[in-house]
Amino acid sequence: MKEQLQALEKEALQKVEEAISLKELQDVRVAYLGKKGPITEVLRGMGKLSKEERPVIGELANKVRGQIADAIDSKKADIEAEELEKQLAEETIDVTLPGRPVPTGGPHLLTSIVEEIEDLFIGMGFEVREGPEVETDYYNFEALNLPKGHPARDMQDSFYITEDILLRTHTSPVQARTMNMIQGERPVKMICPGKVYRRDTDDATHSHQFTQIEGLYVDKNVRMSDLKGVLDRFAKQMFGEERQIRLRPSFFPFTEPSVEMDISCKMCNGEGCSVCKKTGWIEILGAGLVHARVLEMAGYDPKVYSGFAFGMGPERIAMLKYGVDDIRHFYTNDIRFLKQYHQA
Ligand code: FA5
């Protein structure tokens, strides 16, 4: 029986040594020290032993059991320490690692340019106004001296919703709306940015939906030289001293005299390319002195008041300023294009 106990001890210690998880260790404990285990079995058979043998075997059995239990406890502590070590290693946070960048958006180039132009005119004393994109025929045309059937309506092919309602073709109706609201009671100095719509065929410089910024200054004694001064200041601040500007006589039914302002093409330095249609110039705005008839219709006495107005295309301005070769880049939302103009 002594040999049997010693063999059991050896075998159990070997199993403890081999156990690699708490579950395996628990299995060893149950197998050797459990109620149905071999040591309990030995102790149960003690009654059959002689008086002399009983204490010797009893002591040995208890010693074997104690040693197996101690080995299991010590191995358990080792496995637990190992598992904790492993868990800590897995959960380690390296605080020196650089953070993962979170992509951020930024203003669209068109938004930035409109805001830049707004700031520039606010600096010259203009206030910013808004008007509806779905407009009546009256404000879009008639109040601007373009009665029904007037041939100049063909200059702006329109998207009609009903016979009298359309998507505005320019921001000029906001001129008429603003003056109409004030009814000649005081001067007006405002700009109005917004979307406009035309049945134009899209190409490098034309889009069926684009942006305009209207300007209107009505006061006593406003002259052509005031318009020239404001536009000159605008162009110099926007494009720098080196760019050339030219004013060409033009025609708009709501201004008299009328002009168009061109800027020398940045893509070809005025030599002629596909962007400027080989002319070396890109038209960016129309302007003129507010027609007496328009003033009158809006409640201003043209003998007392005079004014100037202009309407510019910010897409074309951004194209000239940043060398964008196609207006369609503004609307296709290609992130590679937009990203170039994000300011951090
Ligand atoms: C007008 O729309 C007039 N309402 C401007 C005006 C206002 C004149 C006040 C006098 C007094 P025009 O059709 O030329 O004018 O357009 C003005 C500007 O809008 C152009 O110079 C150009 O910069 C821009 N523009 C016109 N059509 C398009 C288009 N299809 N795509 C992009 N920009 C355009």
XYZ file of N, CA and C in Angstrom, residues 27-242:
648
model
N -9.381 19.496 -12.856
C -9.640 18.080 -13.176
C -8.699 17.168 -12.387
N -7.438 17.586 -12.257
C -6.454 16.791 -11.498
C -6.881 16.714 -10.026
N -7.313 17.860 -9.473
C -7.744 17.911 -8.071
C -8.902 16.908 -7.824
N -9.880 16.962 -8.743
C -11.035 16.075 -8.577
C -10.597 14.606 -8.703
N -9.720 14.349 -9.702
C -9.320 12.964 -9.958
C -8.555 12.335 -8.788
N -7.656 13.146 -8.171
C -6.797 12.540 -7.131
C -7.254 12.817 -5.706
N -7.862 13.977 -5.468
C -8.218 14.302 -4.084
C -9.724 14.244 -3.830
N -10.486 14.018 -4.900
C -11.946 14.004 -4.760
C -12.442 12.815 -3.956
N -13.736 12.836 -3.636
C -14.333 11.796 -2.789
C -14.205 10.407 -3.413
N -14.182 10.377 -4.753
C -14.085 9.076 -5.407
C -12.667 8.794 -5.865
N -11.733 9.650 -5.417
C -10.349 9.530 -5.866
C -9.623 8.363 -5.192
N -8.427 7.987 -5.708
C -7.694 6.817 -5.202
C -7.197 6.981 -3.769
N -6.905 8.216 -3.333
C -6.384 8.387 -1.970
C -7.507 8.131 -0.957
N -8.662 8.660 -1.257
C -9.814 8.422 -0.387
C -10.088 6.919 -0.314
N -9.891 6.336 -1.464
C -10.081 4.878 -1.546
C -9.143 4.150 -0.570
N -7.874 4.586 -0.583
C -6.862 3.973 0.293
C -7.270 4.162 1.745
N -7.676 5.392 2.080
C -8.025 5.691 3.462
C -9.232 4.861 3.925
N -10.107 4.653 2.966
C -11.299 3.870 3.299
C -10.942 2.408 3.631
N -9.913 1.921 2.967
C -9.521 0.514 3.194
C -8.608 0.322 4.385
N -8.396 1.366 5.158
C -7.467 1.315 6.300
C -7.901 0.284 7.357
N -9.221 0.102 7.402
C -9.766 -0.797 8.424
C -9.225 -2.214 8.301
N -8.863 -2.520 7.086
C -8.371 -3.892 6.861
C -6.907 -4.036 7.266
N -6.267 -2.957 7.590
C -4.830 -3.021 7.912
C -4.598 -3.433 9.365
N -3.356 -3.900 9.626
C -3.002 -4.273 11.013
C -2.841 -3.021 11.862
N -2.857 -3.169 13.149
C -2.723 -2.066 14.107
C -1.449 -1.255 13.886
N -0.363 -2.001 13.547
C 0.947 -1.345 13.361
C 0.983 -0.549 12.055
N 0.364 -1.167 11.061
C 0.427 -0.532 9.723
C -0.433 0.726 9.646
N -1.532 0.703 10.327
C -2.547 1.769 10.195
C -1.991 3.190 10.371
N -1.286 3.497 11.506
C -0.787 4.875 11.630
C 0.257 5.234 10.566
N 1.045 4.275 10.164
C 2.107 4.550 9.172
C 1.478 4.923 7.829
N 0.529 4.075 7.426
C -0.120 4.326 6.132
C -0.987 5.575 6.218
N -1.647 5.743 7.361
C -2.503 6.951 7.540
C -1.680 8.216 7.406
N -0.519 8.209 8.056
C 0.331 9.402 8.008
C 0.815 9.661 6.565
N 1.209 8.523 5.944
C 1.712 8.646 4.578
C 0.611 9.170 3.629
N -0.576 8.602 3.809
C -1.688 9.036 2.932
C -1.961 10.528 3.107
N -1.949 10.958 4.367
C -2.189 12.398 4.608
C -1.078 13.255 4.029
N 0.139 12.761 4.107
C 1.283 13.512 3.575
C 1.179 13.629 2.031
N 0.832 12.469 1.435
C 0.693 12.462 -0.034
C -0.413 13.437 -0.451
N -1.505 13.355 0.255
C -2.631 14.240 -0.085
C -2.216 15.721 0.074
N -1.495 16.006 1.194
C -1.039 17.393 1.439
C -0.110 17.872 0.336
N 0.773 16.948 -0.104
C 1.741 17.369 -1.128
C 1.067 17.637 -2.478
N 0.113 16.756 -2.774
C -0.608 16.969 -4.052
C -1.377 18.293 -3.976
N -2.034 18.536 -2.820
C -2.818 19.776 -2.666
C -1.904 21.003 -2.777
N -0.727 20.919 -2.127
C 0.213 22.061 -2.190
C 0.679 22.304 -3.627
N 0.970 21.190 -4.320
C 1.446 21.327 -5.716
C 0.359 21.978 -6.579
N -0.885 21.529 -6.333
C -1.998 22.109 -7.120
C -2.116 23.605 -6.819
N -2.048 23.979 -5.524
C -2.180 25.406 -5.164
C -1.063 26.239 -5.787
N 0.139 25.711 -5.724
C 1.254 26.497 -6.252
C 1.150 26.648 -7.777
N 0.730 25.520 -8.428
C 0.563 25.591 -9.890
C -0.573 26.563 -10.251
N -1.617 26.543 -9.412
C -2.754 27.442 -9.667
C -2.287 28.909 -9.631
N -1.458 29.201 -8.608
C -0.954 30.575 -8.500
C -0.124 30.950 -9.733
N 0.681 29.957 -10.211
C 1.515 30.218 -11.400
C 0.638 30.511 -12.628
N -0.376 29.635 -12.811
C -1.239 29.816 -13.999
C -1.972 31.157 -13.918
N -2.465 31.505 -12.743
C -3.193 32.782 -12.605
C -2.283 33.969 -12.904
N -1.049 33.877 -12.397
C -0.101 34.972 -12.645
C 0.186 35.099 -14.138
N 0.341 33.924 -14.768
C 0.627 33.902 -16.202
C -0.528 34.519 -17.001
N -1.747 34.123 -16.617
C -2.919 34.650 -17.333
C -3.058 36.164 -17.159
N -2.779 36.623 -15.942
C -2.858 38.068 -15.686
C -1.826 38.817 -16.534
N -0.635 38.222 -16.575
C 0.454 38.800 -17.363
C 0.039 38.943 -18.832
N -0.585 37.843 -19.334
C -1.019 37.806 -20.729
C -2.082 38.883 -20.989
N -3.025 38.959 -20.045
C -4.114 39.937 -20.199
C -3.569 41.370 -20.188
N -2.615 41.602 -19.269
C -2.032 42.951 -19.191
C -1.295 43.297 -20.477
N -0.596 42.297 -21.015
C 0.158 42.536 -22.259
C -0.809 42.877 -23.388
N -1.941 42.151 -23.425
C -2.919 42.395 -24.495
C -3.575 43.767 -24.379
N -3.766 44.205 -23.121
C -4.501 45.457 -22.930
C -3.587 46.683 -22.799
N -2.332 46.490 -23.073
C -1.402 47.612 -22.912
C -1.737 48.741 -23.898
N -1.738 49.958 -23.424
C -1.964 51.105 -24.312
C -0.640 51.835 -24.466
N -0.232 51.958 -25.728
C 1.016 52.682 -25.962
C 0.681 54.163 -26.129
N 0.904 54.892 -25.035
C 0.519 56.309 -25.075
C 1.425 57.151 -25.975
N 2.498 56.548 -26.441
C 3.402 57.327 -27.313
C 3.009 57.203 -28.786
N 2.049 56.274 -29.095
C 1.620 56.135 -30.500
C 0.923 57.413 -30.972
N 1.208 57.865 -32.194
C 0.482 59.051 -32.671
C -0.991 58.723 -32.888
N -1.884 59.674 -32.631
C -3.322 59.448 -32.762
C -3.719 59.201 -34.199
N -4.843 58.484 -34.383
C -5.348 58.284 -35.753
C -6.047 59.553 -36.194
N -5.665 60.125 -37.355
C -6.291 61.388 -37.757
C -7.771 61.200 -38.099
N -8.611 62.115 -37.644
C -10.033 62.074 -37.965
C -10.246 63.046 -39.125
N -10.731 62.550 -40.268
C -10.896 63.469 -41.396
C -11.924 64.554 -41.093
N -11.590 65.776 -41.417
C -12.536 66.863 -41.157
C -12.916 67.523 -42.483
N -14.101 68.066 -42.525
C -14.532 68.777 -43.725
C -14.064 70.215 -43.688
N -14.359 70.951 -44.712
C -13.991 72.366 -44.740
C -14.924 73.062 -45.691
N -14.909 74.374 -45.698
C -15.811 75.063 -46.616
C -15.467 74.781 -48.082
N -16.493 74.661 -48.894
C -16.346 74.482 -50.339
C -15.687 75.744 -50.893
N -14.891 75.580 -51.957
C -14.201 76.729 -52.543
C -15.180 77.853 -52.897
N -16.353 77.452 -53.375
C -17.339 78.455 -53.772
C -17.853 79.241 -52.554
N -18.080 78.514 -51.460
C -18.524 79.170 -50.217
C -17.451 80.159 -49.765
N -16.191 79.716 -49.820
C -15.099 80.591 -49.359
C -15.022 81.853 -50.213
N -15.174 81.699 -51.524
C -15.017 82.863 -52.394
C -16.188 83.825 -52.177
N -17.397 83.285 -51.994
C -18.560 84.155 -51.758
C -18.351 84.924 -50.451
N -17.859 84.223 -49.430
C -17.631 84.910 -48.148
C -16.541 85.978 -48.268
N -15.521 85.673 -49.067
C -14.433 86.643 -49.260
C -14.988 87.910 -49.945
N -15.832 87.685 -50.960
C -16.404 88.840 -51.677
C -17.346 89.621 -50.750
N -18.120 88.879 -49.962
C -19.019 89.559 -49.000
C -18.217 90.457 -48.062
N -17.141 89.899 -47.513
C -16.315 90.670 -46.565
C -15.777 91.937 -47.210
N -15.356 91.757 -48.475
C -14.777 92.896 -49.191
C -15.809 94.036 -49.345
N -17.033 93.664 -49.704
C -18.061 94.696 -49.893
C -18.603 95.222 -48.561
N -18.661 94.356 -47.556
C -19.074 94.840 -46.234
C -18.092 95.931 -45.797
N -16.817 95.705 -46.113
C -15.775 96.689 -45.801
C -15.994 98.020 -46.511
N -16.754 97.995 -47.612
C -17.042 99.243 -48.331
C -18.440 99.769 -47.964
N -19.027 99.229 -46.931
C -20.298 99.777 -46.428
C -21.555 99.140 -47.006
N -21.413 98.003 -47.724
C -22.605 97.333 -48.273
C -23.180 96.376 -47.236
N -24.519 96.244 -47.224
C -25.122 95.217 -46.366
C -25.469 94.006 -47.225
N -25.608 92.822 -46.573
C -25.879 91.592 -47.330
C -27.362 91.251 -47.223
N -27.995 91.037 -48.378
C -29.425 90.691 -48.405
C -29.637 89.374 -49.143
N -30.870 88.861 -49.017
C -31.208 87.616 -49.724
C -32.532 87.759 -50.438
N -32.768 86.889 -51.418
C -34.058 86.896 -52.113
C -34.413 85.483 -52.521
N -35.655 85.248 -52.957
C -36.077 83.874 -53.287
C -35.491 83.365 -54.606
N -35.218 82.025 -54.638
C -34.720 81.426 -55.885
C -35.870 81.139 -56.843
N -37.055 80.863 -56.282
C -38.239 80.700 -57.128
C -38.893 82.081 -57.161
N -38.904 82.675 -58.348
C -39.229 84.102 -58.454
C -40.437 84.316 -59.376
N -41.055 85.475 -59.219
C -42.158 85.796 -60.138
C -41.573 86.426 -61.404
N -42.313 86.280 -62.477
C -41.899 86.885 -63.743
C -41.751 88.392 -63.553
N -42.616 88.957 -62.681
C -42.592 90.407 -62.480
C -41.211 90.859 -61.970
N -40.745 90.263 -60.860
C -39.462 90.723 -60.300
C -38.262 90.301 -61.152
N -38.353 89.093 -61.750
C -37.206 88.626 -62.530
C -37.026 89.445 -63.810
N -38.165 89.931 -64.388
C -38.079 90.633 -65.666
C -38.760 92.005 -65.657
N -40.073 92.008 -65.387
C -40.829 93.248 -65.626
C -40.335 94.431 -64.808
N -40.083 94.197 -63.495
C -39.636 95.296 -62.645
C -38.245 95.775 -63.049
N -37.587 94.984 -63.919
C -36.248 95.367 -64.385
C -36.310 95.881 -65.825
N -37.476 96.402 -66.188
C -37.625 97.012 -67.502
C -37.579 96.005 -68.642
N -38.003 94.774 -68.340
C -38.050 93.733 -69.368
C -39.488 93.228 -69.488
N -40.372 94.015 -70.129
C -41.762 93.578 -70.227
C -41.894 92.297 -71.047
N -43.055 91.648 -70.902
C -43.285 90.390 -71.654
C -43.053 90.632 -73.146
N -42.372 89.705 -73.803
C -42.130 89.823 -75.236
C -40.890 90.642 -75.571
N -40.246 91.238 -74.543
C -39.027 92.024 -74.811
C -37.927 91.092 -75.328
N -37.288 91.457 -76.434
C -36.289 90.529 -77.011
C -35.125 90.235 -76.070
N -34.819 91.181 -75.158
C -33.670 90.954 -74.272
C -33.922 89.814 -73.284
N -35.174 89.354 -73.148
C -35.441 88.197 -72.284
C -34.720 86.954 -72.814
N -34.493 86.941 -74.118
C -33.815 85.782 -74.713
C -32.367 85.660 -74.257
N -31.816 86.772 -73.678
C -30.431 86.708 -73.207
C -30.321 85.713 -72.056
N -31.430 85.455 -71.385
C -31.398 84.557 -70.228
C -32.479 83.486 -70.391
N -32.142 82.385 -71.062
C -33.100 81.293 -71.242
C -33.516 80.770 -69.873
N -34.830 80.615 -69.671
C -35.311 80.413 -68.301
C -35.986 79.073 -68.086
N -35.980 78.626 -66.812
C -36.753 77.445 -66.395
C -38.050 77.959 -65.792
N -39.143 77.864 -66.539
C -40.445 78.310 -66.018
C -41.123 77.190 -65.238
N -41.806 77.570 -64.145
C -42.563 76.596 -63.352
C -44.045 76.715 -63.745
N -44.538 77.949 -63.782
C -45.830 78.230 -64.397
C -45.563 79.402 -65.344
N -46.613 79.941 -65.941
C -46.402 81.052 -66.862
C -45.817 82.276 -66.156
N -46.093 82.400 -64.841
C -45.649 83.590 -64.122
C -44.597 83.328 -63.061
N -44.244 82.081 -62.900
C -43.252 81.751 -61.856
C -42.109 80.968 -62.504
N -40.872 81.323 -62.123
C -39.700 80.674 -62.721
C -38.567 80.602 -61.709
N -37.538 79.815 -62.054
C -36.319 79.841 -61.244
C -35.576 81.098 -61.676
N -35.204 81.938 -60.734
C -34.619 83.222 -61.140
C -33.395 83.008 -62.028
N -33.265 83.857 -63.023
C -32.167 83.715 -63.983
C -30.970 84.563 -63.579
N -31.177 85.438 -62.620
C -30.094 86.288 -62.118
C -30.501 86.796 -60.719
N -29.578 87.455 -60.028
C -29.922 87.966 -58.692
C -30.487 89.388 -58.770
N -30.638 89.933 -59.978
C -31.152 91.298 -60.115
C -32.560 91.514 -59.529
N -33.445 90.479 -59.504
C -34.747 90.739 -58.876
C -34.631 91.218 -57.433
N -33.518 90.876 -56.765
C -33.359 91.328 -55.372
C -33.151 92.852 -55.315
N -32.586 93.410 -56.405
C -32.506 94.888 -56.522
C -33.903 95.472 -56.420
N -34.783 94.945 -57.320
C -36.139 95.476 -57.412
C -36.891 95.268 -56.102
N -36.732 94.070 -55.509
C -37.427 93.777 -54.243
C -36.971 94.729 -53.137
N -35.645 94.964 -53.063
C -35.111 95.810 -51.991
C -35.606 97.249 -52.154
N -35.507 97.757 -53.381
C -35.943 99.160 -53.600
C -37.436 99.279 -53.373
N -38.168 98.275 -53.804
C -39.614 98.293 -53.647
C -40.022 98.343 -52.172
N -39.231 97.662 -51.346
C -39.526 97.607 -49.915
C -39.267 98.972 -49.267
N -38.226 99.660 -49.758
C -37.841 100.927 -49.125
C -38.629 102.108 -49.705
N -39.135 101.924 -50.950
C -40.004 102.931 -51.579
C -39.421 104.344 -51.581
N -38.154 104.440 -51.923
C -37.548 105.751 -52.094
C -37.352 106.546 -50.818
N -37.515 105.891 -49.675
C -37.407 106.656 -48.421
C -35.983 106.884 -47.961
N -35.071 106.060 -48.418
C -33.671 106.239 -48.002
C -32.752 105.584 -49.027
N -31.448 105.886 -48.947
C -30.493 105.244 -49.872
C -30.386 103.739 -49.599
N -29.883 103.002 -50.571
C -29.675 101.550 -50.432
C -28.242 101.240 -50.830
N -27.612 100.391 -50.075
C -26.264 99.941 -50.444
C -26.168 98.477 -50.038
N -26.422 97.594 -50.961
C -26.492 96.175 -50.586
C -25.842 95.270 -51.635
N -25.454 94.064 -51.157
C -25.090 93.000 -52.100
C -25.988 91.808 -51.786
N -26.170 90.953 -52.786
C -27.018 89.777 -52.570
C -26.398 88.576 -53.282
N -25.845 87.623 -52.531
C -25.336 86.399 -53.158
C -26.446 85.354 -53.259
N -26.400 84.490 -54.251
C -27.398 83.417 -54.323
C -27.296 82.609 -55.590
N -28.085 81.509 -55.617
C -28.065 80.608 -56.782
C -28.991 81.139 -57.859
N -28.605 80.939 -59.111
C -29.456 81.326 -60.235
C -29.458 80.179 -61.258
N -30.441 80.197 -62.151
C -30.654 79.047 -63.057
C -30.921 79.530 -64.480
N -30.257 78.900 -65.431
C -30.499 79.250 -66.838
C -30.433 78.016 -67.712
N -31.182 78.056 -68.819
C -31.110 76.910 -69.727
C -29.894 77.046 -70.641
N -28.732 77.221 -70.004
C -27.469 77.320 -70.749
C -26.911 75.918 -70.951
N -26.177 75.714 -72.028
C -25.506 74.426 -72.219
C -24.208 74.457 -71.416
N -23.995 73.448 -70.593
C -22.800 73.413 -69.743
C -21.529 73.290 -70.587
N -20.553 74.106 -70.260
C -19.205 73.961 -70.839
C -18.201 74.447 -69.802
N -16.962 74.733 -70.227
C -15.916 75.067 -69.244
C -16.253 76.313 -68.421
N -17.021 77.257 -68.978
C -17.310 78.496 -68.235
C -18.800 78.722 -68.013
N -19.643 77.809 -68.469
C -21.097 77.960 -68.290
C -21.689 76.771 -67.551
N -22.640 77.082 -66.664
C -23.367 76.016 -65.982
C -24.841 76.405 -65.966
N -25.729 75.402 -65.953
C -27.165 75.724 -65.947
C -27.598 76.233 -64.575
N -26.824 75.896 -63.538
C -27.062 76.467 -62.214
C -25.738 77.039 -61.741
N -25.734 78.284 -61.379
C -24.487 78.898 -60.930
C -24.811 79.944 -59.862
N -23.793 80.692 -59.468
C -23.979 81.649 -58.381
C -23.790 83.058 -58.926
N -24.531 83.974 -58.388
C -24.276 85.391 -58.717
C -24.219 86.194 -57.416
N -23.531 87.311 -57.503
C -23.587 88.270 -56.396
C -24.001 89.598 -57.014
N -25.146 90.061 -56.559
C -25.680 91.321 -57.060
C -25.173 92.448 -56.165
N -24.984 93.601 -56.745
C -24.634 94.775 -55.942
C -25.538 95.933 -56.345
N -25.943 96.742 -55.393
C -26.804 97.892 -55.716
C -26.474 99.035 -54.764
N -26.245 100.209 -55.379
C -26.028 101.396 -54.549
C -26.896 102.515 -55.109
N -27.884 102.944 -54.358
C -28.759 104.044 -54.795
C -28.685 105.147 -53.750
N -28.390 106.339 -54.240
C -28.286 107.489 -53.325
C -28.388 108.742 -54.195
N -28.250 109.891 -53.558
C -28.218 111.094 -54.393
C -26.818 111.217 -54.996
N -26.770 111.573 -56.284
C -25.475 111.824 -56.943
C -24.559 110.628 -57.113
N -25.111 109.440 -57.303
C -24.238 108.288 -57.589
C -23.916 108.317 -59.079
N -22.601 108.221 -59.403
C -22.199 108.372 -60.807
C -21.408 107.161 -61.300
N -21.178 107.171 -62.604
C -20.418 106.077 -63.231
C -19.027 105.947 -62.595
N -18.452 107.082 -62.208
C -17.103 107.039 -61.622
C -17.135 106.303 -60.262
N -18.280 106.379 -59.556
C -18.387 105.633 -58.287
C -18.366 104.129 -58.567
N -19.101 103.739 -59.614
C -19.136 102.317 -59.993
C -17.729 101.845 -60.354
N -17.055 102.659 -61.171
C -15.704 102.289 -61.610
C -14.758 102.147 -60.416
N -14.884 103.079 -59.493
C -14.016 103.072 -58.302
C -14.235 101.813 -57.470
N -15.501 101.445 -57.269
C -15.821 100.267 -56.452
C -15.332 98.991 -57.146
N -15.580 98.909 -58.472
C -15.158 97.698 -59.194
C -13.640 97.576 -59.250
N -12.985 98.716 -59.382
C -11.526 98.732 -59.431
C -10.952 98.233 -58.106
N -11.522 98.742 -57.033
C -11.081 98.341 -55.692
C -11.304 96.836 -55.495
N -12.467 96.379 -55.935
C -12.813 94.954 -55.820
C -11.797 94.101 -56.588
N -11.554 94.477 -57.851
C -10.671 93.673 -58.703
C -9.247 93.644 -58.158
N -8.768 94.782 -57.682
C -7.385 94.831 -57.174
C -7.236 93.977 -55.914
N -8.235 94.063 -55.046
C -8.133 93.296 -53.806
C -8.268 91.796 -54.069
N -9.070 91.468 -55.064
C -9.353 90.062 -55.338
C -8.233 89.393 -56.132
N -7.694 90.120 -57.107
C -6.761 89.477 -58.043
C -5.333 90.009 -57.966
N -5.132 91.107 -57.279
C -3.788 91.674 -57.193
C -3.556 92.708 -58.285
N -2.517 93.491 -58.087
C -2.240 94.614 -58.980
C -1.878 94.184 -60.401
N -1.279 92.972 -60.524
C -0.731 92.578 -61.829
C -1.795 92.190 -62.852
